Amino acid sequence: MRRVALVTGVTGQDGAYLSKLLLEKDYTVYGLVRRSTRYALANLDYLGVTSDLDLIEGDLGDEASLINVVRRTHPNEVYNLAAQSFVGSSWDQPILTTDVDAMGTLRLLEAVRHFAPQARFYQASTSEMFGNSHENGLQTEETPFHPRSPYAIAKLYAYWIVNNYRDSYGMFCVNGILFNHESPIRGPEFVTRKISRSVAQIKLGLSQRLGLGNLHSRRDWGFAGDYVEAMRLMLQQDAPENFIISTGETHSVRDFVQAAFEHVGIPDWEARVYIDPAFRRPAELFCLQGSSRKAREKLGWQPRVRFRELVAMMVDADLQRLRQGAA
Ligand code: NAP
Ligand code: F7E
């Protein structure tokens, strides 16, 4: 029997990579798509999987649509990737962010509890929940949470309600606590893609300068294609447990900018970058560096793509897109 997966957030970065992986593993994949989808199907098209998916309309804000999709699809595995995922926007739209990221998770859990209680449930939790909390510079599964944005607070509710449904109803529910992961189809509002796209534009003479906020923030950046493998592995375990997924390396935004300019052979990059206060945040996370030891030991997972390779992959993809005339 083919396994059936239901993926929310299928049009986003992770939804596209996860769908590709599940199709390669011979799953039937249903994707939940909003009527007003932001990315349309560009990410799925980029990875060449659109025609192999079954897309069903629904919204995490609408319980009826979630009940409908769970009843129609009879999933063995549910991956809840849908979210208002941009931290910066969560200060501008805190109520929407909370409704989708916190309440939306609860709505989906309820639909699964009533109509597919045996399904295994993956929740896209985030390193943002840690805030500036750390233990000797690292975040582990035991590090206390101290969220610093409306996004992180909504995700923390989702984290706990997922744990609660596991404890209360015996459902197979897990949280993947993923650190930042990027790719050529990362949304252009996130800093890595903003940099890769701007550097490609500057290289091709289509732009002159790049305006950024805090250059000193440090993130543990991995490749999305590696991280979706961990999501699937978490649902294949004998017992449901939460896992951190990270590279264990940290780099600053400045490091990313420098690596991107160096990759295209522009050494005098500092003259091309200016600080734009509009991109500073009301509360910042200074340094994320995750320990994925538990995932390495129990899931047998490890990241393959290293920092410089990731930067090069993203810049090259943007160069190629621009040369082909894409915006
Ligand atoms: P993304 O590219 O921003 O994708 C978000 C997805 O959620 C899109 O498909 C979007 O659909 C969908 N969505 C938004 N609001 C929705 C709603 N009300 N109902 C249904 N779908 C809705 O995010 P991502 O980078 O792939 O991340 C996937 C998940 O992992 C998110 O939950 C994110 O918070 C979490 N996460 C990401 C990272 C990371 O570094 N990427 C790290 C930790 C956790 P539209 O196309 O309709 O907008
Ligand atoms: O910011 C700084 C910014 O927006 C990274 C999401 O996937 O990962 C992501 O959240 C850092 C921050 O990602 C600009 O202040 C400087 O310190 O790329 P980002 P994020 O906020 O880390 C986590 C794990 C998630 O769960 C989220 O869903 O870069 N920064 N200058 C800037 N950031 C942006 N976006 N734009 C700038 O111009």
mmCIF file of C-alpha atoms in Angstrom, residues 3-311:
data_model
loop_
_atom_site.group_PDB
_atom_site.id
_atom_site.type_symbol
_atom_site.label_atom_id
_atom_site.label_comp_id
_atom_site.label_asym_id
_atom_site.label_seq_id
_atom_site.Cartn_x
_atom_site.Cartn_y
_atom_site.Cartn_z
ATOM 1 C CA ARG A 3 1.655 5.725 2.107
ATOM 2 C CA VAL A 4 -0.427 8.887 2.001
ATOM 3 C CA ALA A 5 0.971 12.210 3.192
ATOM 4 C CA LEU A 6 -0.880 15.464 3.703
ATOM 5 C CA VAL A 7 1.399 18.512 3.532
ATOM 6 C CA THR A 8 0.223 21.960 4.595
ATOM 7 C CA GLY A 9 2.374 24.845 3.376
ATOM 8 C CA VAL A 10 3.070 22.824 0.239
ATOM 9 C CA THR A 11 3.717 25.932 -1.876
ATOM 10 C CA GLY A 12 6.459 27.206 0.456
ATOM 11 C CA GLN A 13 10.143 26.352 0.459
ATOM 12 C CA ASP A 14 9.948 23.309 2.735
ATOM 13 C CA GLY A 15 6.643 22.115 1.314
ATOM 14 C CA ALA A 16 8.198 21.913 -2.144
ATOM 15 C CA TYR A 17 11.348 20.059 -1.000
ATOM 16 C CA LEU A 18 9.366 17.708 1.242
ATOM 17 C CA SER A 19 6.879 16.904 -1.519
ATOM 18 C CA LYS A 20 9.737 16.058 -3.862
ATOM 19 C CA LEU A 21 11.272 13.741 -1.259
ATOM 20 C CA LEU A 22 7.978 12.002 -0.466
ATOM 21 C CA LEU A 23 7.190 11.483 -4.147
ATOM 22 C CA GLU A 24 10.649 9.955 -4.623
ATOM 23 C CA LYS A 25 9.778 7.605 -1.742
ATOM 24 C CA ASP A 26 6.571 6.643 -3.584
ATOM 25 C CA TYR A 27 4.070 8.389 -1.314
ATOM 26 C CA THR A 28 0.791 9.766 -2.535
ATOM 27 C CA VAL A 29 1.124 13.440 -1.625
ATOM 28 C CA TYR A 30 -1.788 15.774 -0.996
ATOM 29 C CA GLY A 31 -0.945 19.442 -0.611
ATOM 30 C CA LEU A 32 -3.125 22.021 1.092
ATOM 31 C CA VAL A 33 -3.224 25.201 -0.974
ATOM 32 C CA ARG A 34 -4.783 28.539 -0.116
ATOM 33 C CA ARG A 35 -7.060 30.095 -2.689
ATOM 34 C CA SER A 36 -5.037 33.282 -2.309
ATOM 35 C CA THR A 37 -1.656 31.541 -2.408
ATOM 36 C CA ARG A 38 1.284 33.918 -2.287
ATOM 37 C CA TYR A 39 3.896 31.940 -4.120
ATOM 38 C CA ALA A 40 1.402 30.274 -6.457
ATOM 39 C CA LEU A 41 3.087 27.116 -7.666
ATOM 40 C CA ALA A 42 6.487 28.620 -8.509
ATOM 41 C CA ASN A 43 8.441 26.590 -5.951
ATOM 42 C CA LEU A 44 6.770 23.333 -6.910
ATOM 43 C CA ASP A 45 7.372 24.136 -10.582
ATOM 44 C CA TYR A 46 11.034 24.936 -9.839
ATOM 45 C CA LEU A 47 11.508 21.451 -8.361
ATOM 46 C CA GLY A 48 9.429 19.861 -11.139
ATOM 47 C CA VAL A 49 6.824 18.192 -8.920
ATOM 48 C CA THR A 50 3.599 20.129 -9.522
ATOM 49 C CA SER A 51 1.951 17.591 -11.799
ATOM 50 C CA ASP A 52 2.678 14.675 -9.421
ATOM 51 C CA LEU A 53 0.850 16.237 -6.479
ATOM 52 C CA ASP A 54 -2.811 16.335 -5.545
ATOM 53 C CA LEU A 55 -3.563 19.893 -4.490
ATOM 54 C CA ILE A 56 -6.621 20.579 -2.343
ATOM 55 C CA GLU A 57 -7.898 24.000 -1.364
ATOM 56 C CA GLY A 58 -7.947 24.861 2.312
ATOM 57 C CA ASP A 59 -6.711 27.297 4.905
ATOM 58 C CA LEU A 60 -5.392 26.898 8.444
ATOM 59 C CA GLY A 61 -7.822 29.664 9.385
ATOM 60 C CA ASP A 62 -10.807 27.579 8.310
ATOM 61 C CA GLU A 63 -11.577 24.495 10.409
ATOM 62 C CA ALA A 64 -14.195 23.217 7.963
ATOM 63 C CA SER A 65 -11.649 23.061 5.148
ATOM 64 C CA LEU A 66 -9.211 21.147 7.365
ATOM 65 C CA ILE A 67 -11.838 18.616 8.374
ATOM 66 C CA ASN A 68 -12.763 18.236 4.727
ATOM 67 C CA VAL A 69 -9.188 17.644 3.578
ATOM 68 C CA VAL A 70 -8.382 15.154 6.356
ATOM 69 C CA ARG A 71 -11.595 13.207 5.678
ATOM 70 C CA ARG A 72 -10.966 13.156 1.947
ATOM 71 C CA THR A 73 -7.318 12.134 2.033
ATOM 72 C CA HIS A 74 -7.083 9.583 4.903
ATOM 73 C CA PRO A 75 -3.444 10.477 5.560
ATOM 74 C CA ASN A 76 -0.904 8.206 7.236
ATOM 75 C CA GLU A 77 1.361 11.190 7.813
ATOM 76 C CA VAL A 78 0.497 14.867 8.250
ATOM 77 C CA TYR A 79 3.205 17.524 7.906
ATOM 78 C CA ASN A 80 2.068 20.888 9.229
ATOM 79 C CA LEU A 81 4.416 23.320 7.470
ATOM 80 C CA ALA A 82 1.933 26.124 6.821
ATOM 81 C CA ALA A 83 2.607 29.361 8.674
ATOM 82 C CA GLN A 84 3.036 33.094 8.493
ATOM 83 C CA SER A 85 6.744 32.352 8.682
ATOM 84 C CA PHE A 86 8.402 35.758 8.353
ATOM 85 C CA VAL A 87 9.503 36.967 11.792
ATOM 86 C CA GLY A 88 9.640 40.614 10.699
ATOM 87 C CA SER A 89 5.981 40.622 9.575
ATOM 88 C CA SER A 90 4.856 39.105 12.843
ATOM 89 C CA TRP A 91 5.201 42.509 14.543
ATOM 90 C CA ASP A 92 3.056 44.099 11.810
ATOM 91 C CA GLN A 93 0.474 41.289 11.780
ATOM 92 C CA PRO A 94 0.607 39.719 15.252
ATOM 93 C CA ILE A 95 -3.010 38.579 15.343
ATOM 94 C CA LEU A 96 -2.940 36.929 11.938
ATOM 95 C CA THR A 97 0.389 35.300 12.816
ATOM 96 C CA THR A 98 -1.043 33.939 16.056
ATOM 97 C CA ASP A 99 -4.224 32.762 14.383
ATOM 98 C CA VAL A 100 -2.410 30.841 11.648
ATOM 99 C CA ASP A 101 0.663 29.613 13.512
ATOM 100 C CA ALA A 102 -0.895 28.812 16.902
ATOM 101 C CA MET A 103 -4.640 28.355 16.398
ATOM 102 C CA GLY A 104 -4.150 26.924 12.909
ATOM 103 C CA THR A 105 -2.053 24.137 14.388
ATOM 104 C CA LEU A 106 -4.755 23.423 16.951
ATOM 105 C CA ARG A 107 -7.434 23.382 14.243
ATOM 106 C CA LEU A 108 -5.447 20.864 12.219
ATOM 107 C CA LEU A 109 -4.748 18.712 15.294
ATOM 108 C CA GLU A 110 -8.469 18.621 16.055
ATOM 109 C CA ALA A 111 -9.291 17.572 12.497
ATOM 110 C CA VAL A 112 -6.679 14.816 12.714
ATOM 111 C CA ARG A 113 -7.805 13.713 16.194
ATOM 112 C CA HIS A 114 -11.390 13.266 15.035
ATOM 113 C CA PHE A 115 -10.940 12.005 11.495
ATOM 114 C CA ALA A 116 -7.495 10.361 11.237
ATOM 115 C CA PRO A 117 -6.353 9.673 14.818
ATOM 116 C CA GLN A 118 -3.803 7.069 13.724
ATOM 117 C CA ALA A 119 -2.028 9.535 11.433
ATOM 118 C CA ARG A 120 1.454 10.626 12.453
ATOM 119 C CA PHE A 121 1.746 14.395 12.871
ATOM 120 C CA TYR A 122 4.831 16.538 12.216
ATOM 121 C CA GLN A 123 4.876 20.128 13.470
ATOM 122 C CA ALA A 124 7.261 22.711 11.992
ATOM 123 C CA SER A 125 8.673 24.134 15.199
ATOM 124 C CA THR A 126 11.510 26.597 15.214
ATOM 125 C CA SER A 127 14.748 27.683 16.840
ATOM 126 C CA GLU A 128 13.105 31.117 17.209
ATOM 127 C CA MET A 129 11.419 29.701 20.319
ATOM 128 C CA PHE A 130 14.777 29.839 22.137
ATOM 129 C CA GLY A 131 15.211 33.587 21.745
ATOM 130 C CA ASN A 132 18.591 34.465 23.215
ATOM 131 C CA SER A 133 18.579 31.495 25.571
ATOM 132 C CA HIS A 134 21.561 29.123 25.319
ATOM 133 C CA GLU A 135 23.741 26.707 27.255
ATOM 134 C CA ASN A 136 27.436 27.340 26.714
ATOM 135 C CA GLY A 137 26.593 28.998 23.409
ATOM 136 C CA LEU A 138 24.446 26.120 22.113
ATOM 137 C CA GLN A 139 20.726 25.359 21.999
ATOM 138 C CA THR A 140 19.685 21.768 22.775
ATOM 139 C CA GLU A 141 16.296 20.087 23.243
ATOM 140 C CA GLU A 142 16.630 20.946 26.963
ATOM 141 C CA THR A 143 17.430 24.672 26.597
ATOM 142 C CA PRO A 144 14.645 26.817 28.120
ATOM 143 C CA PHE A 145 12.539 28.757 25.627
ATOM 144 C CA HIS A 146 12.414 32.542 25.719
ATOM 145 C CA PRO A 147 10.595 33.687 22.535
ATOM 146 C CA ARG A 148 11.153 37.297 21.431
ATOM 147 C CA SER A 149 8.680 37.864 18.579
ATOM 148 C CA PRO A 150 4.952 37.352 18.022
ATOM 149 C CA TYR A 151 5.966 34.635 15.539
ATOM 150 C CA ALA A 152 8.057 32.770 18.093
ATOM 151 C CA ILE A 153 5.356 33.059 20.748
ATOM 152 C CA ALA A 154 2.701 31.665 18.403
ATOM 153 C CA LYS A 155 5.059 28.819 17.458
ATOM 154 C CA LEU A 156 5.665 28.092 21.124
ATOM 155 C CA TYR A 157 1.921 27.623 21.662
ATOM 156 C CA ALA A 158 1.894 25.223 18.705
ATOM 157 C CA TYR A 159 4.877 23.354 20.156
ATOM 158 C CA TRP A 160 3.105 22.798 23.468
ATOM 159 C CA ILE A 161 -0.289 21.896 22.035
ATOM 160 C CA VAL A 162 1.399 19.278 19.839
ATOM 161 C CA ASN A 163 3.133 17.835 22.929
ATOM 162 C CA ASN A 164 -0.187 17.979 24.746
ATOM 163 C CA TYR A 165 -2.061 16.008 22.069
ATOM 164 C CA ARG A 166 0.654 13.364 22.266
ATOM 165 C CA ASP A 167 0.313 13.172 26.059
ATOM 166 C CA SER A 168 -3.469 13.540 26.244
ATOM 167 C CA TYR A 169 -4.639 11.384 23.361
ATOM 168 C CA GLY A 170 -1.686 9.094 22.655
ATOM 169 C CA MET A 171 -1.358 10.543 19.166
ATOM 170 C CA PHE A 172 1.964 10.195 17.312
ATOM 171 C CA CYS A 173 2.860 13.888 17.313
ATOM 172 C CA VAL A 174 6.374 15.309 17.004
ATOM 173 C CA ASN A 175 8.000 18.730 16.915
ATOM 174 C CA GLY A 176 10.960 19.236 14.632
ATOM 175 C CA ILE A 177 12.803 22.208 16.103
ATOM 176 C CA LEU A 178 14.489 23.391 12.939
ATOM 177 C CA PHE A 179 17.166 26.046 12.746
ATOM 178 C CA ASN A 180 17.292 28.357 9.717
ATOM 179 C CA HIS A 181 17.401 26.477 6.443
ATOM 180 C CA GLU A 182 17.675 28.029 3.042
ATOM 181 C CA SER A 183 17.734 27.179 -0.657
ATOM 182 C CA PRO A 184 17.336 28.729 -4.100
ATOM 183 C CA ILE A 185 13.562 28.823 -3.441
ATOM 184 C CA ARG A 186 13.806 30.587 -0.083
ATOM 185 C CA GLY A 187 11.327 33.476 0.063
ATOM 186 C CA PRO A 188 12.976 36.707 -1.152
ATOM 187 C CA GLU A 189 12.140 38.539 2.112
ATOM 188 C CA PHE A 190 14.487 36.340 4.168
ATOM 189 C CA VAL A 191 17.990 37.668 4.529
ATOM 190 C CA THR A 192 19.887 34.903 2.724
ATOM 191 C CA ARG A 193 17.795 35.053 -0.428
ATOM 192 C CA LYS A 194 17.701 38.827 -0.301
ATOM 193 C CA ILE A 195 21.505 38.755 -0.305
ATOM 194 C CA SER A 196 21.888 36.087 -2.992
ATOM 195 C CA ARG A 197 19.468 37.897 -5.287
ATOM 196 C CA SER A 198 20.990 41.345 -4.727
ATOM 197 C CA VAL A 199 24.530 40.076 -5.201
ATOM 198 C CA ALA A 200 23.501 38.406 -8.453
ATOM 199 C CA GLN A 201 21.830 41.659 -9.592
ATOM 200 C CA ILE A 202 24.929 43.691 -8.698
ATOM 201 C CA LYS A 203 27.166 41.203 -10.506
ATOM 202 C CA LEU A 204 25.064 41.547 -13.656
ATOM 203 C CA GLY A 205 24.943 45.345 -13.386
ATOM 204 C CA LEU A 206 21.205 45.376 -12.646
ATOM 205 C CA SER A 207 21.606 46.991 -9.236
ATOM 206 C CA GLN A 208 24.234 48.995 -7.356
ATOM 207 C CA ARG A 209 23.782 48.539 -3.621
ATOM 208 C CA LEU A 210 22.264 46.315 -0.959
ATOM 209 C CA GLY A 211 20.515 47.691 2.159
ATOM 210 C CA LEU A 212 20.410 45.465 5.227
ATOM 211 C CA GLY A 213 19.529 45.647 8.924
ATOM 212 C CA ASN A 214 21.609 43.991 11.628
ATOM 213 C CA LEU A 215 24.770 42.550 10.052
ATOM 214 C CA HIS A 216 25.945 41.054 13.351
ATOM 215 C CA SER A 217 23.083 38.571 13.881
ATOM 216 C CA ARG A 218 24.366 35.032 13.793
ATOM 217 C CA ARG A 219 22.371 32.095 12.484
ATOM 218 C CA ASP A 220 22.886 28.361 12.092
ATOM 219 C CA TRP A 221 22.112 28.105 8.373
ATOM 220 C CA GLY A 222 21.556 24.757 6.663
ATOM 221 C CA PHE A 223 20.110 23.546 3.362
ATOM 222 C CA ALA A 224 16.338 22.929 3.196
ATOM 223 C CA GLY A 225 16.808 19.815 1.042
ATOM 224 C CA ASP A 226 18.740 18.180 3.889
ATOM 225 C CA TYR A 227 16.277 19.281 6.565
ATOM 226 C CA VAL A 228 13.125 17.806 5.006
ATOM 227 C CA GLU A 229 14.766 14.371 5.224
ATOM 228 C CA ALA A 230 14.837 14.757 8.994
ATOM 229 C CA MET A 231 11.116 15.611 9.026
ATOM 230 C CA ARG A 232 10.255 12.315 7.369
ATOM 231 C CA LEU A 233 12.643 10.334 9.563
ATOM 232 C CA MET A 234 10.972 11.714 12.711
ATOM 233 C CA LEU A 235 7.689 10.153 11.634
ATOM 234 C CA GLN A 236 9.300 6.741 10.980
ATOM 235 C CA GLN A 237 10.513 6.263 14.576
ATOM 236 C CA ASP A 238 9.001 3.717 16.981
ATOM 237 C CA ALA A 239 7.987 6.434 19.438
ATOM 238 C CA PRO A 240 7.191 10.129 18.969
ATOM 239 C CA GLU A 241 9.926 12.489 20.163
ATOM 240 C CA ASN A 242 11.006 16.062 19.483
ATOM 241 C CA PHE A 243 14.300 16.742 17.698
ATOM 242 C CA ILE A 244 16.525 19.717 16.961
ATOM 243 C CA ILE A 245 17.745 19.894 13.360
ATOM 244 C CA SER A 246 20.732 22.165 12.781
ATOM 245 C CA THR A 247 24.254 22.194 11.382
ATOM 246 C CA GLY A 248 25.984 23.156 14.650
ATOM 247 C CA GLU A 249 27.821 26.000 12.872
ATOM 248 C CA THR A 250 27.012 29.666 13.229
ATOM 249 C CA HIS A 251 27.757 32.559 10.864
ATOM 250 C CA SER A 252 26.853 36.231 10.878
ATOM 251 C CA VAL A 253 24.780 38.011 8.268
ATOM 252 C CA ARG A 254 28.011 39.813 7.410
ATOM 253 C CA ASP A 255 29.728 36.440 6.782
ATOM 254 C CA PHE A 256 26.912 35.534 4.387
ATOM 255 C CA VAL A 257 27.230 38.832 2.509
ATOM 256 C CA GLN A 258 30.996 38.480 2.245
ATOM 257 C CA ALA A 259 30.817 34.860 1.041
ATOM 258 C CA ALA A 260 28.217 35.797 -1.599
ATOM 259 C CA PHE A 261 30.251 38.713 -2.985
ATOM 260 C CA GLU A 262 33.441 36.652 -2.934
ATOM 261 C CA HIS A 263 31.675 33.909 -4.850
ATOM 262 C CA VAL A 264 30.973 36.273 -7.756
ATOM 263 C CA GLY A 265 34.445 37.827 -7.607
ATOM 264 C CA ILE A 266 33.594 41.234 -6.111
ATOM 265 C CA PRO A 267 36.222 41.865 -3.414
ATOM 266 C CA ASP A 268 35.336 45.500 -2.578
ATOM 267 C CA TRP A 269 31.894 44.515 -1.345
ATOM 268 C CA GLU A 270 31.748 46.786 1.699
ATOM 269 C CA ALA A 271 31.191 49.825 -0.525
ATOM 270 C CA ARG A 272 28.101 48.114 -1.966
ATOM 271 C CA VAL A 273 26.367 47.493 1.362
ATOM 272 C CA TYR A 274 24.643 50.060 3.557
ATOM 273 C CA ILE A 275 22.696 49.822 6.785
ATOM 274 C CA ASP A 276 18.968 50.476 6.388
ATOM 275 C CA PRO A 277 17.292 50.912 9.798
ATOM 276 C CA ALA A 278 13.962 49.828 8.263
ATOM 277 C CA PHE A 279 15.228 46.233 8.429
ATOM 278 C CA ARG A 280 16.113 46.309 12.118
ATOM 279 C CA ARG A 281 13.720 44.460 14.427
ATOM 280 C CA PRO A 282 12.092 45.584 17.678
ATOM 281 C CA ALA A 283 13.706 42.607 19.425
ATOM 282 C CA GLU A 284 16.574 40.615 17.936
ATOM 283 C CA LEU A 285 18.034 37.143 18.362
ATOM 284 C CA PHE A 286 21.794 37.543 18.491
ATOM 285 C CA CYS A 287 23.146 34.052 17.992
ATOM 286 C CA LEU A 288 21.609 30.686 17.167
ATOM 287 C CA GLN A 289 23.737 27.542 17.103
ATOM 288 C CA GLY A 290 21.915 24.266 17.531
ATOM 289 C CA SER A 291 23.084 20.914 18.763
ATOM 290 C CA SER A 292 21.532 18.214 16.555
ATOM 291 C CA ARG A 293 23.344 15.460 18.431
ATOM 292 C CA LYS A 294 20.118 13.673 19.340
ATOM 293 C CA ALA A 295 18.976 13.634 15.682
ATOM 294 C CA ARG A 296 22.386 12.424 14.527
ATOM 295 C CA GLU A 297 22.343 9.580 17.067
ATOM 296 C CA LYS A 298 18.687 8.502 16.926
ATOM 297 C CA LEU A 299 17.629 9.391 13.370
ATOM 298 C CA GLY A 300 20.995 8.806 11.729
ATOM 299 C CA TRP A 301 20.512 12.234 10.152
ATOM 300 C CA GLN A 302 23.243 14.710 9.323
ATOM 301 C CA PRO A 303 23.455 17.822 7.164
ATOM 302 C CA ARG A 304 25.330 17.429 3.884
ATOM 303 C CA VAL A 305 25.545 20.973 2.491
ATOM 304 C CA ARG A 306 28.027 23.266 4.264
ATOM 305 C CA PHE A 307 27.796 27.048 4.584
ATOM 306 C CA ARG A 308 29.925 28.151 1.596
ATOM 307 C CA GLU A 309 28.316 25.565 -0.665
ATOM 308 C CA LEU A 310 24.875 26.845 0.343
ATOM 309 C CA VAL A 311 25.817 30.449 -0.392
#
